[in-house]
XYZ file of C-alpha atoms in Angstrom:
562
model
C 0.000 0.000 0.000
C 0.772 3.933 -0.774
C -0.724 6.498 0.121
C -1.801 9.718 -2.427
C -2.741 13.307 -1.420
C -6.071 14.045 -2.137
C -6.487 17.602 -4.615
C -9.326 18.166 -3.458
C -9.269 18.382 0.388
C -5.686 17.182 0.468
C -5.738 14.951 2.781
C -4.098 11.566 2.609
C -5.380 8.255 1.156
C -4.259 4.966 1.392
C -4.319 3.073 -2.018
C -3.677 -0.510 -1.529
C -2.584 -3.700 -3.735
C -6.130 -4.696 -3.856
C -7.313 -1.398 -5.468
C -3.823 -1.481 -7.861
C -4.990 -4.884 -9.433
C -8.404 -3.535 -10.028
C -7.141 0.067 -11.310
C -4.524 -2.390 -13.593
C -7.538 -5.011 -14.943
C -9.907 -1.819 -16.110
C -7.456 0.659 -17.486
C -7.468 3.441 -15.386
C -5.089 5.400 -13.549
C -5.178 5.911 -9.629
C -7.780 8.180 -8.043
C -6.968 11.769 -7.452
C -9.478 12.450 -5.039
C -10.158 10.414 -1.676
C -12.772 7.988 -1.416
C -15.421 10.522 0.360
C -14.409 13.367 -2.131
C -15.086 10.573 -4.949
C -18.315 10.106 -3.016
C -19.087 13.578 -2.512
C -18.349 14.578 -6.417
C -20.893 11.746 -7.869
C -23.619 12.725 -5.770
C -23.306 15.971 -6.826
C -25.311 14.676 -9.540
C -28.119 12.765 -7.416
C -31.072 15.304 -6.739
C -33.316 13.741 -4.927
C -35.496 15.740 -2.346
C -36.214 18.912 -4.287
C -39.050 18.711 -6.023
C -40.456 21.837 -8.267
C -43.350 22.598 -10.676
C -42.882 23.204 -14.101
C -44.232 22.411 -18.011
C -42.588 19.197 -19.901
C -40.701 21.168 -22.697
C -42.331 18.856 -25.209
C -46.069 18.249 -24.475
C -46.637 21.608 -22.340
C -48.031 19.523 -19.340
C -47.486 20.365 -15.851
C -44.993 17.705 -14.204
C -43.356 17.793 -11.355
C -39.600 17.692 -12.236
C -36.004 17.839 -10.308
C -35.395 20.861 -12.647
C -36.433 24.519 -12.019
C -38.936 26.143 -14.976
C -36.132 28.634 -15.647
C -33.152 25.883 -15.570
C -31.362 26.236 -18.471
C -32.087 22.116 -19.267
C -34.547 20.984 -21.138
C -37.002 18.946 -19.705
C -39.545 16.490 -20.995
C -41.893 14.498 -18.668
C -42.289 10.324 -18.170
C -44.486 10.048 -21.270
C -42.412 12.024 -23.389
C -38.996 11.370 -22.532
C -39.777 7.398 -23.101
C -41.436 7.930 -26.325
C -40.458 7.984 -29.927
C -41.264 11.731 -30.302
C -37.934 12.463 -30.693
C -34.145 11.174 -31.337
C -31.393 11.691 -29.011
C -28.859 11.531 -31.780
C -30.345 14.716 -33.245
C -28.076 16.326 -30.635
C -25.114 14.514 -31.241
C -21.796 16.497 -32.225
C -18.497 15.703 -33.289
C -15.858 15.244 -31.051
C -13.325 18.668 -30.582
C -9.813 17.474 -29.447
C -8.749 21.474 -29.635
C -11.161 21.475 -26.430
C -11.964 19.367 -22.556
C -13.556 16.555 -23.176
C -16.066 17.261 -19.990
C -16.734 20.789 -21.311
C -17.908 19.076 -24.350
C -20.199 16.832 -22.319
C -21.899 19.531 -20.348
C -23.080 21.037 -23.637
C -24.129 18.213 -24.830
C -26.093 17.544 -21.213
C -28.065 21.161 -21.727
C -29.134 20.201 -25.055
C -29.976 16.496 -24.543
C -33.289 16.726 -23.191
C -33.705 15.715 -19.294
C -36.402 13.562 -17.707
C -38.109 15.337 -15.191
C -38.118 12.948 -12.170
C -36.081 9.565 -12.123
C -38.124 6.379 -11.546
C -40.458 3.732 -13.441
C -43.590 1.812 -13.225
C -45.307 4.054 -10.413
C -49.275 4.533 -10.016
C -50.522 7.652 -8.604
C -46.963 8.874 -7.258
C -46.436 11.982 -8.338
C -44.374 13.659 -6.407
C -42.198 11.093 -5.944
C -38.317 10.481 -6.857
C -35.474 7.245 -7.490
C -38.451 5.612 -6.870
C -39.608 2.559 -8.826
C -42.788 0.349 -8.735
C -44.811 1.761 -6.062
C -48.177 3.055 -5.573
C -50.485 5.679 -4.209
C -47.301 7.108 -2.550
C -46.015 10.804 -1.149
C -43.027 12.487 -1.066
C -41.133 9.505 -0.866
C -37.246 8.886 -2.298
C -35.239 5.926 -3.320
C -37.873 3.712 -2.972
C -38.988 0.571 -4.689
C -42.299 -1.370 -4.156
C -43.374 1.247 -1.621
C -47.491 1.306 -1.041
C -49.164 3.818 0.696
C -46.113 5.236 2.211
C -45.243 8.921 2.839
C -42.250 10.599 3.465
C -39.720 8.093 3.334
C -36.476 7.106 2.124
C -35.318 3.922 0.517
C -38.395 2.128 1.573
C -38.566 -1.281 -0.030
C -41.218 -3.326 0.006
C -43.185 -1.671 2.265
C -46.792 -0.702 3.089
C -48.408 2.141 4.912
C -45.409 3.534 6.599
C -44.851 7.524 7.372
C -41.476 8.596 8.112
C -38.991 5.581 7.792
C -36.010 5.545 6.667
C -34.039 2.294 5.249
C -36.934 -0.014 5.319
C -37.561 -3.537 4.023
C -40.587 -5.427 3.882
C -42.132 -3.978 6.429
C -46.029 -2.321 7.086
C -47.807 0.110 9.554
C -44.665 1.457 10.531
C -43.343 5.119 11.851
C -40.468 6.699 12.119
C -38.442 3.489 11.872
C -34.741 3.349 10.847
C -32.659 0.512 9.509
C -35.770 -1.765 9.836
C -37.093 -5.182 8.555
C -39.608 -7.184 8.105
C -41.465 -5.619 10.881
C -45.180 -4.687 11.304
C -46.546 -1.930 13.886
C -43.107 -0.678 14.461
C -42.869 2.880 15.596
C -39.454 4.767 16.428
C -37.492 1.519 15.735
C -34.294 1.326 14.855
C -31.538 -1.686 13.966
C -35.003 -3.871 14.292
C -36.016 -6.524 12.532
C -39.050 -9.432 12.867
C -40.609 -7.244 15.338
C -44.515 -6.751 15.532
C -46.429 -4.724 17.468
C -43.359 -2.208 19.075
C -42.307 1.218 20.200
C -39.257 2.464 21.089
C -36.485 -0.285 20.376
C -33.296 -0.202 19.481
C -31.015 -3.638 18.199
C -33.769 -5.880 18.668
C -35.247 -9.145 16.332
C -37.900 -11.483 16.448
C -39.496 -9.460 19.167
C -42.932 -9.030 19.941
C -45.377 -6.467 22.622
C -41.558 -4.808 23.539
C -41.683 -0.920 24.592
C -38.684 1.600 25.039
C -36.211 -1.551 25.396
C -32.549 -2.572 23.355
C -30.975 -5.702 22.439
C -33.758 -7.881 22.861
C -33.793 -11.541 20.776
C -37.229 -13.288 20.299
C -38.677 -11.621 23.720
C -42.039 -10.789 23.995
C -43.505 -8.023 26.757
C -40.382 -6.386 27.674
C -40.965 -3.036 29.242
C -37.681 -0.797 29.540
C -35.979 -3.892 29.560
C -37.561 -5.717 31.984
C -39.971 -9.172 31.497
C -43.277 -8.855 32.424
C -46.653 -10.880 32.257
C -49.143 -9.587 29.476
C -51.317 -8.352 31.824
C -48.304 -6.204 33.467
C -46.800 -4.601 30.641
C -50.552 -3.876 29.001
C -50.944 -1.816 32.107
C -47.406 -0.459 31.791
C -48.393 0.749 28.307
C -51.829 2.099 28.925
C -50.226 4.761 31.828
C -48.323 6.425 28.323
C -50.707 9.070 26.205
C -49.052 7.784 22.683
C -51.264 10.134 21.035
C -49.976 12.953 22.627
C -46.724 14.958 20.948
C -45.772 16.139 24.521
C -46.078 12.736 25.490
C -43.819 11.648 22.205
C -41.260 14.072 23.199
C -40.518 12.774 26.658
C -40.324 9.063 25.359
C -38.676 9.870 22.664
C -35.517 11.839 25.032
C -36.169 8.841 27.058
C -35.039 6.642 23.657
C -32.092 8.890 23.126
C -30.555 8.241 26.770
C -31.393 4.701 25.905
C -29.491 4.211 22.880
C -26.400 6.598 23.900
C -25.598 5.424 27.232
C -27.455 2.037 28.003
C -27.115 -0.220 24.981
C -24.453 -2.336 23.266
C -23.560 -1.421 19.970
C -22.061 -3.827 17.767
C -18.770 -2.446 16.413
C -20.010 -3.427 12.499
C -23.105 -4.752 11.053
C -22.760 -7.415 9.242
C -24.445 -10.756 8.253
C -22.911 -13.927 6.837
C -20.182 -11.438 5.444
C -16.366 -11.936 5.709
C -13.362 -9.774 5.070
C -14.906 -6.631 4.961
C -14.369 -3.176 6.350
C -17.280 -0.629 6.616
C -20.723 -0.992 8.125
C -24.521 -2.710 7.078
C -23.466 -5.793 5.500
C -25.423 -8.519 3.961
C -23.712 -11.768 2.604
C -20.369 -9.433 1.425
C -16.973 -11.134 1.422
C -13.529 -9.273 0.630
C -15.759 -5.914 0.190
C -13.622 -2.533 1.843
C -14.592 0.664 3.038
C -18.330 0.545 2.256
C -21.496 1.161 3.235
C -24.649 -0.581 3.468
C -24.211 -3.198 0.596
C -26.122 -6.688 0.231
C -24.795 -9.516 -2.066
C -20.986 -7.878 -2.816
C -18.057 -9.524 -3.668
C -14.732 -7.895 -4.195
C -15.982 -4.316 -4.198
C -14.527 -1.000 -2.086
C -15.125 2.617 -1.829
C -19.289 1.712 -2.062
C -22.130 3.708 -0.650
C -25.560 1.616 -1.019
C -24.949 -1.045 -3.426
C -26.770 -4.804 -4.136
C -25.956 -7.242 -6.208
C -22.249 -6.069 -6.717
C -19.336 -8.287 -8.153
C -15.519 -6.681 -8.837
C -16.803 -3.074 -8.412
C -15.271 0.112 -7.086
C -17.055 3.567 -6.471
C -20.032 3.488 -6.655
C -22.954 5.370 -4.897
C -26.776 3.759 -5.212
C -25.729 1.028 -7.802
C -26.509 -2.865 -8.785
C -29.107 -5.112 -9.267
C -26.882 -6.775 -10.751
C -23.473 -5.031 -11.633
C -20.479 -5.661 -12.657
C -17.249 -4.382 -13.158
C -18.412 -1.364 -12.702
C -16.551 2.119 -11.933
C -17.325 5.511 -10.508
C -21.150 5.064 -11.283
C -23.673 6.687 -9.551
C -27.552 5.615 -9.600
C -27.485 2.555 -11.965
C -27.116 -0.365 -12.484
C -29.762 -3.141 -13.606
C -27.367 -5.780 -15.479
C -24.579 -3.131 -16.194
C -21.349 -4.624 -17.065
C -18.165 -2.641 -16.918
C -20.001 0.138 -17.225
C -17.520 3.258 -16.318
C -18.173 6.707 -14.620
C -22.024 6.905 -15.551
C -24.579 8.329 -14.364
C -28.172 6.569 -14.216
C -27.233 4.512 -16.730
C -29.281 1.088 -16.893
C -28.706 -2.437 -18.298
C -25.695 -0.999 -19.978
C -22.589 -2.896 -21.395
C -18.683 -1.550 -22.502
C -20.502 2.106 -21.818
C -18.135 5.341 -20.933
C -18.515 8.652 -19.226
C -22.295 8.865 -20.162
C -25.892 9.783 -18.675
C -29.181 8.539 -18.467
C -28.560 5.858 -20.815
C -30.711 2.794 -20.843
C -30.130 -0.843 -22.742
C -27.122 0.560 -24.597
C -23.673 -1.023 -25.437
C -20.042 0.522 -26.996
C -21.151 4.012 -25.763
C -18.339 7.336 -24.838
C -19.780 10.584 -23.799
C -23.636 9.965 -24.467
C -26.756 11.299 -23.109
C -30.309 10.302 -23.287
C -29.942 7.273 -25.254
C -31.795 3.970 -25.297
C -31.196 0.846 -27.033
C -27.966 2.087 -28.905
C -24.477 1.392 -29.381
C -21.448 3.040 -30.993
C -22.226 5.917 -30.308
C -19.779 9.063 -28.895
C -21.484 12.305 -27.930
C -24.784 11.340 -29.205
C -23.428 10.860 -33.000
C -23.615 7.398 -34.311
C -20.655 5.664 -35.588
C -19.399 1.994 -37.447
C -17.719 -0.291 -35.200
C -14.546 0.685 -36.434
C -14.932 4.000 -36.239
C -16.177 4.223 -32.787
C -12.816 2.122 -31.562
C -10.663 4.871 -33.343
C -12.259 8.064 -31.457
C -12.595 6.447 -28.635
C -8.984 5.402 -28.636
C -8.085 8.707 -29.786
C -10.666 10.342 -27.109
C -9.290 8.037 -24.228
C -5.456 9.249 -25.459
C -6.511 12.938 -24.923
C -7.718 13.135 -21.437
C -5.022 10.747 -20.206
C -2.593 13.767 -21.396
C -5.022 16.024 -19.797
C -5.599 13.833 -16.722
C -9.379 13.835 -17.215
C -9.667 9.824 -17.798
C -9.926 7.702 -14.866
C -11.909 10.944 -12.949
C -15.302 11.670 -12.475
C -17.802 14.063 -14.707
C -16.377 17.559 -12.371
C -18.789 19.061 -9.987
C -18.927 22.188 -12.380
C -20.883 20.587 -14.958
C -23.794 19.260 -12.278
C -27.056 20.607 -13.358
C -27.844 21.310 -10.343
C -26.807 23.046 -6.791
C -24.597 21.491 -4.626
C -27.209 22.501 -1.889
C -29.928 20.213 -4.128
C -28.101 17.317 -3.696
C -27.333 14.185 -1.850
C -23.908 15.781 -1.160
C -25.388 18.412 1.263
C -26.807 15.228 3.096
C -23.523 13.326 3.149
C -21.045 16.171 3.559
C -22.585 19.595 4.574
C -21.661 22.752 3.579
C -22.173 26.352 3.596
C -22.701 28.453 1.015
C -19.569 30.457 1.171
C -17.690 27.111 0.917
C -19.567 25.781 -2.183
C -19.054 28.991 -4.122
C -15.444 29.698 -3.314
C -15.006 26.260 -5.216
C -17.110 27.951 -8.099
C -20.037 25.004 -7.459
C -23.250 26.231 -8.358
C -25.504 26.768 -4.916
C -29.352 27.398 -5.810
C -30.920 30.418 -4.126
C -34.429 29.745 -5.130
C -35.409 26.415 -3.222
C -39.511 25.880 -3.492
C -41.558 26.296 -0.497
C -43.016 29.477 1.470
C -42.730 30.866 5.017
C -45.408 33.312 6.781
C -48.299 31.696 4.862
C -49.401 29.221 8.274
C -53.311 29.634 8.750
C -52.888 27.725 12.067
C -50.248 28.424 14.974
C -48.218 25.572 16.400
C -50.012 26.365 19.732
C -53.608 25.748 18.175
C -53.028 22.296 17.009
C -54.285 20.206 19.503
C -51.499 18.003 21.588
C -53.753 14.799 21.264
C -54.445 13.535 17.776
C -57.687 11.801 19.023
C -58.539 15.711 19.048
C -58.059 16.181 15.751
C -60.658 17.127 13.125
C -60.270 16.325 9.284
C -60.550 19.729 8.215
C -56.914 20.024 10.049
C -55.471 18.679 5.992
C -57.254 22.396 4.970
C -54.871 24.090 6.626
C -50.880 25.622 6.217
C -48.428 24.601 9.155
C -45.430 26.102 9.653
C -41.940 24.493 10.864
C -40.999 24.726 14.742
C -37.695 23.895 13.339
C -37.225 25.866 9.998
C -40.737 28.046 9.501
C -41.046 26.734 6.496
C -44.696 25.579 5.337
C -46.298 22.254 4.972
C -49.387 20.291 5.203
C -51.001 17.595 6.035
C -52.301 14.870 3.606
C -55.852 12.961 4.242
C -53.921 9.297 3.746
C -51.191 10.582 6.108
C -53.546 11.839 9.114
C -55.420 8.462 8.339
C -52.169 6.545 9.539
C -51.975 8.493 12.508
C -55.364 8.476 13.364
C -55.063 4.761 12.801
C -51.491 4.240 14.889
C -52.416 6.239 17.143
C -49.358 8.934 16.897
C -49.285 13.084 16.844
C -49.123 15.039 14.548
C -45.456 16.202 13.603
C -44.631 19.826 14.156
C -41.746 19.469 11.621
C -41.551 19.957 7.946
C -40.756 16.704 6.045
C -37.587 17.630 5.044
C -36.450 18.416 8.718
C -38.119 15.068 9.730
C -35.900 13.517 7.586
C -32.734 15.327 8.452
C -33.239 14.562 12.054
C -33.502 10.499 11.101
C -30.664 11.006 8.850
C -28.799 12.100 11.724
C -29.050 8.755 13.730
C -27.424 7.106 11.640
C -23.678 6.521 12.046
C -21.840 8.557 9.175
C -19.835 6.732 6.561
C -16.306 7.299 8.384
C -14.361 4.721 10.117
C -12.257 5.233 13.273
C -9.747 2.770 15.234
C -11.133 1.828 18.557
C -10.799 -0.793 21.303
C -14.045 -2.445 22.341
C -15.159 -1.393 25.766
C -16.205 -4.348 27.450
C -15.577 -4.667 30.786
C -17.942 -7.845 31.805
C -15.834 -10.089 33.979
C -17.285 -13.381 32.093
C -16.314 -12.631 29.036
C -13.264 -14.068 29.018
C -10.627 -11.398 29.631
C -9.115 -8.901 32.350
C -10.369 -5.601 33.156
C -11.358 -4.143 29.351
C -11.245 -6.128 26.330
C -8.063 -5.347 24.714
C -9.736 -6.677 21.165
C -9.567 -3.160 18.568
C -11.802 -2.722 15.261
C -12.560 -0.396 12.528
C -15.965 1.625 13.481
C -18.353 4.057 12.196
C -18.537 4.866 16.150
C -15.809 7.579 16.650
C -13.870 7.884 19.936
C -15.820 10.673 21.514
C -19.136 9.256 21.163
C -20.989 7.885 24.391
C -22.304 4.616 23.315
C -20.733 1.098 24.317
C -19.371 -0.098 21.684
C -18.262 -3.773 21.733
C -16.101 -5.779 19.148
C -18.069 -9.129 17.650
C -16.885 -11.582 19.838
C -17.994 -9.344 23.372
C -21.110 -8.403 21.667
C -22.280 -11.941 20.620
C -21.869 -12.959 24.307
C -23.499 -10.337 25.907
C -26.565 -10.338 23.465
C -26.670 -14.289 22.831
């Protein structure tokens, strides 16, 4: 291993032997850039949350659309963008070796036209985003086979939820986090197989549990103690759940619960070996990622499934392979490099939002091609030479083997998934020259109802509460309330939330461990678990030093939980 200087935030990076063979079997020179700079420059390009209204630039229809009406893209809705209306190659141009090859591209991106949302096979989800095969959904992102949900990220497979984030196969949940298969879960998080819960943190195949951690196949636990049904039934009853200053005191109670009280494993992983990172699922030999299910021989990856001999890649899979700097595809790629939503795409270079296409450099927009360079159809032979010729040119301008830059994102870095991973302010973004959007929908000042005149109790709630304008306690920024949401709550049981969706999410986003990794020693101190005073075992963690929770390595963990 050697390590490189990162020119972008200059720190160090460590490349090792593993990532030399890869860099060696696809052609491409070392990274430049760290692996959360990589991160942070791909997602750039992933607008998910900010949604505005606007006319598809081909049928004149109002659509809802990731674009602005006075971005400088053009725009076409679902129906349009799919159809045969038009050609992509139309756009095409030749290739100018006098000038950057990614200045070329980001013309070519403002005159390829744009779908307005990203996602397929939806009923009645309109204002929805990355989301595919769902129904009768709201403001939900990342999401596939999602029914009746609202306000939700990545929730698969799921069925009238509010407020989750990270959920599989699960129904009548809220607010839960990291959580599957699970049905009546509310404020759960690391759960999974649990029915009928509130308040739990690291617990699985649990039933009737309330405001309790690290629970296996238990069944009326209350705080963490075994009672008789008839016990914990009264336990529950003395707690106004459909009260929000009720919520707020349990909910503090949670946060003392999970910070100072419960064992945290060091990683989570399943049936996974060899790996560094966190959420695992049957990985093996997979380093420095996050969250990824079904990976072999992959590193430097931020939610991927279905991975094989992959590097850097953000939101990709089902299946992939050999596949490089991508960002939000996947679906049968193979050695598909730096692309962006590209989809069941083969030998395919540098190109975005292209579908079922194969021999492609520099293309936009296109479906069911191949041989193709900057939209303009070539021979076989012809596309090998410019590409060769292409490829020859940025290695002597030390473009090849990087990512499309940051300046050519259509949108602001304050849009994207970057301000979620790696914050910034708006003085930092534009001294970079990154584009920051001023104009971000939504209103302030037009509530009709104060916070104060919402009733506490949501049994006190009256329909006509979806007629009115809230406002944020935490940003003033408007929202309302949606007749199939208030349904859910009325049916759970829960409050109303005094938040805006967005900071809903932001404060769920929060809990989560970030996607750094620290050197620590596991801080078990239990006398029968075989060793002296603390465990001298040490890990890689998303848990860093100054954090409160007890964190135990695997082998600590297992015996204290098992």
């Amino acid at each position: 291993m050697h390590k490189n200087q990162c020119q972008n935030c200059n720190k160090t990076f460590g490349v090792h032997d593993r990532d030399i063979e890869f860099y060696k079997k696809i052609d491409v020179p070392e990274p430049t850039w760290c692996p959360d700079c990589r991160n942070m420059r791909r997602l750039t390009f992933r607008q998910e949350r900010t949604l505005y209204q606007r006319k598809c630039d081909l049928c004149k229809k109002d659509v809802v659309s990731l674009y602005p009406a006075d971005s400088e893209y053009t725009v076409y809705c679902h129906d349009c963008w799919w159809s045969d209306k038009w050609n992509p190659l139309k756009f095409g141009q030749d290739y100018n070796e006098n000038q950057s090859f990614f200045k070329q591209f980001g013309e070519l991106m403002k005159k390829v036209p744009r779908v307005a949302t990203i996602g397929a096979h939806n009923q009645n989800c309109e204002f929805v985003n990355y989301t595919n095969y769902s129904k009768d959904s709201y403001l939900v992102y990342g999401c596939h086979q999602a029914e009746r949900c609202f306000y939700s990220w990545r929730a698969h497979h799921s069925k009238d939820s509010a407020d989750c984030l990270q959920t599989t196969k699960s129904e009548l949940c809220y607010y839960g986090i990291d959580i599957e298969n699970c049905y009546n879960a509310h404020f759960a998080y690391q759960a999974k197989d649990c029915q009928d819960c509130s308040f739990i943190f690291d617990c699985r195949g649990c039933k009737n549990c309330f405001m309790s951690a690290n629970l296996r196949n238990n069944e009326y636990v209350y705080k963490n103690k075994q009672l008789a049904k008839e016990e914990y039934e009264e336990a529950i009853n003395k707690h106004d759940l459909g009260s929000q200053k009720e919520q707020r005191k349990l909910w503090q109670e949670f946060k003392e619960l999970t910070e100072n009280k419960a064992i945290h494993r060091s990683v989570n992983a399943i049936n996974s070996e060899n790996i560094t990172g966190d959420n695992f699922i049957n990985a093996k030999n997979c380093h420095y990622s996050f969250n990824v299910e079904n990976g072999e021989n992959c590193s430097y990856f931020f939610f991927g499934e279905d991975i094989k001999d992959c590097y850097d890649g953000t939101f990709t899979g089902w299946p992939g392979e050999l596949m490089y700097e991508n960002l939000s595809g996947g679906v049968k790629n193979y050695n598909t490099h730096f692309g962006i939503v590209c989809w069941s795409c083969k030998d395919t270079f540098y190109s975005d939002n292209c579908h079922h296409s194969e021999n492609i450099f520099g293309c936009s927009g296109l479906n069911k091609y191949k041989y193709c360079i900057l939209n303009k159809q070539y021979s076989e032979s012809e596309y090998k030479d410019i590409k060769q010729k292409i490829e020859k040119k940025m290695r002597a301008d030390k473009e090849y083997g990087e990512f499309f830059p940051i300046e050519i994102s259509p949108f602001g870095y304050n849009e994207t998934m970057a301000q979620e991973f790696y914050p910034k302010k708006k003085e930092a973004v534009q001294n970079m020259n990154w584009s920051w959007q001023e104009n971000l929908p939504g209103t302030t000042g037009e509530e009709t109802i104060e916070n104060n005149q919402i009733p506490d109790n949501t049994k006190d709630i009256k329909e006509d509460i979806i007629n009115e304008v809230l406002a944020c306690e935490e940003c003033n920024k408007n929202y309302k309330i949606i007749k199939p949401e208030l349904d859910i709550y009325k049916q759970l049981n829960l409050p109303l939330p005094r938040q805006c969706p967005n900071c809903r999410h932001k404060a769920r986003w929060n809990l989560r461990n970030s996607f750094n990794l620290w050197n620590r020693q596991c801080m078990c101190t239990q006398p029968d678990h075989g060793h002296d005073g603390q465990c001298k075992n040490e890990f890689e963690t998303t848990y860093s030093p100054e954090r409160k929770e007890l964190v135990y390595c695997e082998e600590c963990y297992k015996k204290e939980i098992y």
